[in-house]
């Protein structure tokens, strides 16, 4: 029984993240989807509770996944939830450059290994930052995010942009 941690900001969750979760659910027995936040410095588009609620809604039809908000080091979260591995999605070589350094740091700090999952090329250009930017100006991002996130973005930016 292998349990994995998928950590990230997920502000907001997009279809690339969903693809990585679905690949992890095929490869491993249990997934902990961890929204990493700094509770003392609330920032970002959606708050921790909103990000968790959007993920719970998005993954409501999957089994083997739990969602939560956590603070602190990824390795400490992994230890707290009993994860065997950290899973990270890779879109590009640029992602790999950053992620391999974090993977080595995390392994040297705690012994936990990171397993990289190549993202579906269909989503290789998708990022939360650009989702936020386009949505804030009233642009169409419906094809890039799960339906609950699309609705939340529309609600958040109602009356702005166009
Ligand atoms: O979705 P993001 O913003 O790329 O997620 C980055 C995240 C949350 C995984 C990263 O910032 C992180 O690991 N934060 C926790 C702090 C930590 O463990 N730092 C050591 C990294 S070697």
Coordinates of N, CA and C and ligand atoms in Angstrom, one line a residue:
X1 N 0.8 -1.2 0.0 CA 0.0 0.0 0.0 C 0.9 1.2 0.0
X2 N 1.0 1.9 -1.1 CA 1.8 3.1 -1.2 C 0.9 4.4 -1.1
X3 N 1.3 5.3 -0.2 CA 0.6 6.5 -0.1 C 1.5 7.6 -0.5
X4 N 1.0 8.6 -1.3 CA 1.8 9.7 -1.8 C 1.2 11.0 -1.4
X5 N 2.1 12.0 -1.3 CA 1.7 13.4 -1.1 C 1.8 14.2 -2.3
X6 N 0.8 14.9 -2.7 CA 0.9 15.9 -3.8 C 0.7 17.3 -3.3
X7 N 1.9 18.0 -3.1 CA 1.8 19.3 -2.4 C 1.8 20.4 -3.5
X8 N 1.2 21.5 -3.1 CA 1.3 22.7 -4.0 C 0.5 23.8 -3.5
X9 N 0.5 25.0 -4.2 CA -0.3 26.1 -3.8 C -1.7 26.0 -4.3
X10 N -1.9 25.5 -5.5 CA -3.2 25.2 -6.1 C -4.1 26.5 -6.0
X11 N -3.6 27.6 -6.5 CA -4.3 28.9 -6.4 C -4.4 29.5 -7.8
X12 N -5.3 28.9 -8.6 CA -6.2 27.8 -8.3 C -5.8 26.5 -8.9
X13 N -6.5 25.5 -8.5 CA -6.3 24.1 -9.1 C -6.7 24.2 -10.6
X14 N -5.9 23.6 -11.4 CA -6.3 23.6 -12.9 C -6.2 22.1 -13.4
X15 N -6.5 22.0 -14.7 CA -6.6 20.6 -15.3 C -5.3 19.9 -15.3
X16 N -4.1 20.6 -15.4 CA -2.8 20.0 -15.3 C -2.7 19.3 -13.9
X17 N -3.1 20.0 -12.9 CA -3.0 19.3 -11.5 C -3.9 18.1 -11.5
X18 N -5.1 18.2 -12.1 CA -6.1 17.1 -12.0 C -5.5 15.9 -12.7
X19 N -4.8 16.2 -13.9 CA -4.1 15.1 -14.6 C -3.1 14.4 -13.7
X20 N -2.3 15.1 -13.0 CA -1.3 14.5 -12.1 C -1.9 13.7 -11.0
X21 N -3.0 14.2 -10.5 CA -3.7 13.4 -9.4 C -4.2 12.1 -10.0
X22 N -4.8 12.2 -11.2 CA -5.4 11.0 -11.8 C -4.3 10.0 -12.2
X23 N -3.1 10.5 -12.6 CA -2.0 9.6 -12.8 C -1.5 8.9 -11.5
X24 N -1.4 9.7 -10.5 CA -1.0 9.2 -9.2 C -2.0 8.2 -8.6
X25 N -3.3 8.4 -8.9 CA -4.3 7.4 -8.4 C -4.2 6.1 -9.2
X26 N -3.7 6.2 -10.4 CA -3.4 4.9 -11.2 C -2.2 4.2 -10.6
X27 N -1.2 5.0 -10.2 CA 0.1 4.4 -9.9 C 0.2 3.9 -8.4
X28 N -0.5 4.6 -7.5 CA -0.4 4.4 -6.1 C -1.8 4.1 -5.5
X29 N -1.7 3.7 -4.2 CA -3.0 3.3 -3.6 C -3.8 4.5 -3.0
X30 N -3.0 5.4 -2.4 CA -3.6 6.6 -1.7 C -2.9 7.8 -2.1
X31 N -3.7 8.9 -2.3 CA -3.2 10.2 -2.5 C -3.6 11.2 -1.5
X32 N -2.7 12.0 -0.9 CA -3.0 13.1 -0.1 C -2.7 14.4 -0.9
X33 N -3.8 15.1 -1.2 CA -3.7 16.3 -2.0 C -3.5 17.5 -0.9
X34 N -2.3 18.0 -0.9 CA -2.0 19.0 0.2 C -1.9 20.4 -0.3
X35 N -2.8 21.2 0.1 CA -2.7 22.7 -0.2 C -1.8 23.3 0.9
X36 N -0.6 23.7 0.4 CA 0.4 24.3 1.3 C 0.2 25.8 1.4
X37 N 0.0 26.2 2.6 CA -0.3 27.7 2.8 C 0.5 28.2 4.1
X38 N 0.6 29.5 4.1 CA 1.1 30.2 5.3 C -0.1 30.9 6.0
X39 N -0.6 30.2 7.0 CA -1.8 30.7 7.6 C -1.6 32.1 8.3
X40 N -0.4 32.5 8.6 CA -0.2 33.8 9.3 C -0.1 34.9 8.3
X41 N 0.0 34.5 7.0 CA 0.1 35.6 6.0 C -0.8 35.2 4.8
X42 N -2.1 35.4 5.1 CA -3.1 35.1 4.0 C -2.9 35.9 2.8
X43 N -2.7 35.2 1.7 CA -2.5 35.9 0.4 C -3.0 35.0 -0.7
X44 N -3.0 35.6 -1.9 CA -3.4 34.7 -3.0 C -4.8 35.1 -3.4
X45 N -5.2 34.4 -4.5 CA -6.6 34.7 -5.0 C -7.6 34.0 -4.1
X46 N -7.5 32.7 -3.8 CA -8.4 32.0 -2.9 C -7.7 31.7 -1.6
X47 N -8.4 31.7 -0.6 CA -7.9 31.4 0.8 C -7.8 29.8 0.9
X48 N -7.1 29.4 1.9 CA -6.9 27.9 2.1 C -8.1 27.1 2.1
X49 N -9.2 27.6 2.8 CA -10.4 26.9 2.9 C -11.1 26.8 1.5
X50 N -11.0 27.9 0.8 CA -11.6 27.8 -0.6 C -10.8 26.9 -1.5
X51 N -9.5 26.9 -1.4 CA -8.7 26.0 -2.3 C -9.0 24.5 -1.9
X52 N -9.2 24.2 -0.6 CA -9.5 22.9 -0.2 C -10.9 22.5 -0.7
X53 N -11.9 23.4 -0.5 CA -13.2 23.2 -0.9 C -13.3 22.9 -2.4
X54 N -12.6 23.7 -3.2 CA -12.6 23.5 -4.7 C -12.0 22.1 -5.0
X55 N -10.9 21.7 -4.3 CA -10.3 20.4 -4.6 C -11.3 19.3 -4.2
X56 N -11.9 19.4 -3.0 CA -12.8 18.4 -2.5 C -14.0 18.2 -3.6
X57 N -14.5 19.3 -4.0 CA -15.6 19.3 -5.0 C -15.1 18.6 -6.3
X58 N -13.9 19.0 -6.8 CA -13.4 18.5 -8.0 C -13.1 17.0 -8.0
X59 N -12.6 16.5 -6.8 CA -12.3 15.1 -6.7 C -13.4 14.3 -6.1
X60 N -14.6 14.8 -6.0 CA -15.6 14.1 -5.2 C -16.0 12.8 -5.8
X61 N -15.7 12.6 -7.1 CA -16.0 11.3 -7.8 C -14.9 10.3 -7.8
X62 N -13.7 10.7 -7.2 CA -12.6 9.8 -7.1 C -12.5 9.1 -5.7
X63 N -12.0 7.9 -5.7 CA -11.8 7.3 -4.4 C -10.2 7.2 -4.2
X64 N -9.8 7.1 -3.0 CA -8.3 7.0 -2.7 C -7.6 8.3 -2.5
X65 N -8.4 9.4 -2.5 CA -7.8 10.7 -2.3 C -8.4 11.4 -1.1
X66 N -7.5 12.1 -0.3 CA -8.0 13.0 0.7 C -7.3 14.3 0.5
X67 N -8.0 15.4 0.9 CA -7.6 16.8 0.6 C -7.5 17.5 2.0
X68 N -6.4 18.3 2.1 CA -6.3 19.1 3.3 C -5.4 20.3 3.1
X69 N -5.5 21.3 4.0 CA -4.6 22.4 4.0 C -3.5 22.2 5.1
X70 N -2.3 22.5 4.7 CA -1.2 22.3 5.6 C -0.2 23.5 5.6
X71 N 0.5 23.7 6.7 CA 1.5 24.7 6.7 C 2.9 24.1 7.1
X72 N 3.9 24.7 6.6 CA 5.3 24.3 6.9 C 6.0 23.6 5.8
X73 N 7.0 22.8 6.2 CA 7.8 22.1 5.2 C 7.0 20.9 4.6
X74 N 7.2 20.7 3.3 CA 6.6 19.6 2.6 C 7.0 18.2 3.3
X75 N 8.3 18.1 3.6 CA 8.8 16.9 4.2 C 8.1 16.6 5.6
X76 N 7.8 17.7 6.3 CA 7.1 17.5 7.6 C 5.6 17.0 7.4
X77 N 5.0 17.6 6.3 CA 3.6 17.2 6.0 C 3.6 15.8 5.6
X78 N 4.6 15.4 4.7 CA 4.7 14.0 4.2 C 4.8 13.0 5.4
X79 N 5.7 13.4 6.4 CA 5.8 12.6 7.6 C 4.6 12.5 8.4
X80 N 3.9 13.7 8.6 CA 2.7 13.7 9.4 C 1.6 12.9 8.8
X81 N 1.5 12.8 7.5 CA 0.4 12.0 6.9 C 0.8 10.6 6.6
X82 N 2.1 10.3 6.8 CA 2.5 8.9 6.5 C 2.7 8.6 5.1
X83 N 3.1 9.6 4.3 CA 3.3 9.4 2.8 C 4.6 8.7 2.6
X84 N 4.6 7.8 1.6 CA 5.8 7.1 1.2 C 6.7 7.9 0.2
X85 N 6.0 8.6 -0.6 CA 6.6 9.4 -1.6 C 5.9 10.8 -1.8
X86 N 6.7 11.7 -2.3 CA 6.1 13.0 -2.8 C 5.9 12.8 -4.3
X87 N 4.8 13.3 -4.8 CA 4.6 13.2 -6.3 C 4.5 14.7 -6.8
X88 N 5.3 14.9 -7.9 CA 5.3 16.2 -8.5 C 5.1 16.0 -10.0
X89 N 4.3 16.9 -10.6 CA 4.1 16.9 -12.1 C 5.1 17.7 -12.7
X90 N 5.6 17.3 -13.9 CA 6.6 18.1 -14.7 C 6.0 18.5 -16.0
X91 N 5.9 19.8 -16.3 CA 5.4 20.2 -17.6 C 6.5 20.3 -18.6
X92 N 7.6 20.9 -18.1 CA 8.7 21.2 -19.0 C 10.1 20.9 -18.4
X93 N 11.2 21.1 -19.2 CA 12.5 21.0 -18.6 C 12.8 22.0 -17.6
X94 N 12.1 23.2 -17.7 CA 12.3 24.3 -16.7 C 11.7 23.8 -15.4
X95 N 10.6 23.1 -15.4 CA 10.1 22.6 -14.2 C 11.1 21.6 -13.5
X96 N 11.7 20.7 -14.4 CA 12.6 19.7 -13.9 C 13.8 20.4 -13.2
X97 N 14.3 21.5 -13.7 CA 15.4 22.1 -13.1 C 15.1 22.5 -11.7
X98 N 13.9 23.1 -11.5 CA 13.6 23.5 -10.1 C 13.2 22.3 -9.2
X99 N 12.4 21.4 -9.8 CA 11.9 20.3 -9.0 C 13.0 19.3 -8.6
X100 N 14.0 19.1 -9.5 CA 15.0 18.1 -9.1 C 15.8 18.6 -7.9
X101 N 16.0 20.0 -7.8 CA 16.8 20.5 -6.7 C 15.9 20.4 -5.4
X102 N 14.6 20.7 -5.5 CA 13.8 20.5 -4.3 C 13.7 19.0 -3.9
X103 N 13.7 18.1 -4.9 CA 13.6 16.7 -4.6 C 14.9 16.3 -3.8
X104 N 16.0 16.7 -4.3 CA 17.3 16.4 -3.6 C 17.3 17.0 -2.2
X105 N 16.9 18.3 -2.1 CA 16.8 18.9 -0.7 C 15.9 18.1 0.2
X106 N 14.7 17.8 -0.3 CA 13.8 17.1 0.5 C 14.3 15.7 0.9
X107 N 15.0 15.0 0.0 CA 15.5 13.7 0.3 C 16.6 13.8 1.3
X108 N 17.5 14.8 1.2 CA 18.6 15.0 2.1 C 18.1 15.4 3.5
X109 N 17.0 16.1 3.5 CA 16.4 16.6 4.8 C 15.7 15.5 5.6
X110 N 15.1 14.6 4.8 CA 14.2 13.6 5.5 C 14.3 12.2 5.0
X111 N 14.9 12.0 3.9 CA 15.0 10.6 3.3 C 13.8 10.3 2.3
X112 N 12.8 11.2 2.3 CA 11.7 10.9 1.4 C 12.0 11.2 0.0
X113 N 11.6 10.3 -0.9 CA 11.9 10.5 -2.3 C 10.7 11.2 -3.0
X114 N 11.1 11.8 -4.1 CA 10.1 12.5 -5.0 C 9.9 11.7 -6.3
X115 N 8.7 11.4 -6.7 CA 8.5 10.7 -7.9 C 7.9 11.7 -8.9
X116 N 8.5 11.9 -10.1 CA 8.0 12.8 -11.0 C 7.1 12.2 -12.0
X117 N 6.0 12.9 -12.3 CA 5.0 12.4 -13.3 C 5.0 13.4 -14.4
X118 N 5.2 13.0 -15.7 CA 5.1 13.9 -16.8 C 3.7 14.3 -17.0
X119 N 3.5 15.6 -17.1 CA 2.1 16.1 -17.4 C 1.7 15.7 -18.8
X120 N 0.4 15.5 -18.9 CA -0.2 15.3 -20.3 C 0.2 16.6 -21.1
X121 N 0.8 16.4 -22.3 CA 1.2 17.6 -23.1 C 0.0 18.5 -23.4
X122 N -1.2 18.0 -23.3 CA -2.4 18.9 -23.5 C -2.4 20.0 -22.5
X123 N -1.8 19.8 -21.3 CA -1.8 20.8 -20.3 C -0.4 21.4 -20.0
X124 N 0.5 21.2 -20.9 CA 1.9 21.6 -20.5 C 2.1 23.1 -20.4
X125 N 1.2 23.8 -21.0 CA 1.4 25.3 -20.9 C 0.5 26.0 -19.8
X126 N -0.2 25.2 -19.1 CA -1.2 25.7 -18.2 C -0.5 26.0 -16.8
X127 N -0.7 27.2 -16.3 CA -0.2 27.6 -15.0 C -1.3 28.4 -14.2
X128 N -1.2 28.2 -12.9 CA -2.2 28.9 -12.0 C -2.0 30.4 -12.2
X129 N -0.8 30.9 -12.4 CA -0.6 32.3 -12.5 C -1.3 32.9 -13.7
X130 N -1.2 32.2 -14.9 CA -1.8 32.8 -16.1 C -3.3 32.6 -16.0
X131 N -3.8 31.5 -15.4 CA -5.2 31.3 -15.2 C -5.8 32.5 -14.4
X132 N -5.1 32.9 -13.3 CA -5.5 34.1 -12.5 C -5.5 35.3 -13.4
X133 N -4.5 35.5 -14.1 CA -4.4 36.7 -14.9 C -5.5 36.8 -16.0
X134 N -5.7 35.8 -16.7 CA -6.7 35.8 -17.8 C -8.1 35.9 -17.2
X135 N -8.3 35.2 -16.1 CA -9.7 35.2 -15.5 C -10.0 36.6 -15.0
X136 N -8.9 37.3 -14.4 CA -9.1 38.6 -13.8 C -9.6 39.6 -14.9
X137 N -9.2 39.4 -16.1 CA -9.6 40.3 -17.2 C -10.8 39.8 -18.0
X138 N -11.5 38.8 -17.4 CA -12.7 38.3 -18.1 C -12.4 37.3 -19.2
X139 N -11.2 36.8 -19.4 CA -10.9 35.9 -20.5 C -11.4 34.5 -20.2
X140 N -11.4 33.7 -21.2 CA -12.0 32.4 -21.1 C -11.0 31.3 -20.7
X141 N -11.2 30.8 -19.5 CA -10.3 29.7 -19.0 C -11.1 28.4 -18.7
X142 N -12.3 28.4 -19.1 CA -13.2 27.2 -18.8 C -12.6 25.9 -19.2
X143 N -11.9 25.9 -20.3 CA -11.3 24.6 -20.8 C -10.1 24.2 -20.1
X144 N -9.6 25.0 -19.2 CA -8.3 24.8 -18.5 C -8.5 24.4 -17.0
X145 N -9.7 24.6 -16.5 CA -9.9 24.3 -15.1 C -11.1 23.5 -14.9
X146 N -11.2 22.8 -13.7 CA -12.4 22.0 -13.4 C -13.6 22.9 -13.2
X147 N -14.8 22.4 -13.5 CA -16.0 23.2 -13.4 C -16.2 24.0 -12.1
X148 N -15.9 23.4 -10.9 CA -16.0 24.2 -9.7 C -15.1 25.4 -9.6
X149 N -13.9 25.3 -10.2 CA -12.9 26.4 -10.2 C -13.4 27.4 -11.2
X150 N -13.9 27.0 -12.3 CA -14.4 28.0 -13.3 C -15.5 28.9 -12.7
X151 N -16.4 28.2 -12.0 CA -17.5 28.9 -11.3 C -17.0 29.9 -10.2
X152 N -16.0 29.4 -9.5 CA -15.4 30.3 -8.4 C -14.7 31.5 -9.0
X153 N -14.0 31.3 -10.1 CA -13.3 32.4 -10.8 C -14.3 33.4 -11.3
X154 N -15.3 32.9 -11.9 CA -16.4 33.8 -12.5 C -17.0 34.6 -11.3
X155 N -17.2 34.0 -10.2 CA -17.8 34.7 -9.1 C -16.8 35.7 -8.5
X156 N -15.5 35.3 -8.4 CA -14.5 36.2 -7.8 C -14.3 37.5 -8.7
X157 N -14.4 37.3 -10.0 CA -14.1 38.4 -10.8 C -15.4 39.0 -11.4
X158 N -16.5 38.7 -10.9 CA -17.8 39.2 -11.5 C -17.7 40.8 -11.5
X159 N -18.1 41.3 -12.6 CA -18.1 42.8 -12.7 C -16.8 43.4 -13.1
X160 N -15.8 42.6 -13.2 CA -14.4 43.2 -13.5 C -14.1 42.8 -14.9
X161 N -13.1 43.5 -15.5 CA -12.5 43.1 -16.8 C -13.4 43.3 -18.0
X162 N -13.4 42.4 -18.9 CA -14.1 42.4 -20.2 C -13.3 43.3 -21.2
Ligands
LIG1 O1 2.3 25.0 -6.5 P1 3.6 25.5 -6.1 O2 3.5 27.0 -5.7 O3 4.7 25.3 -7.1 O4 4.0 24.7 -4.8 C1 5.2 24.9 -4.2 C2 5.3 24.2 -2.9 C3 4.2 24.5 -1.9 C4 5.3 22.7 -3.1 C5 6.7 24.6 -2.3 O5 6.7 26.0 -2.2 C6 7.0 24.0 -1.0 O6 7.6 23.0 -1.0 N1 6.7 24.7 0.1 C7 6.8 24.3 1.4 C8 8.2 24.7 2.0 C9 9.2 23.7 1.8 O7 9.1 22.5 2.1 N2 10.4 24.2 1.3 C10 11.5 23.3 1.0 C11 11.6 23.0 -0.5 S1 13.1 22.1 -0.8

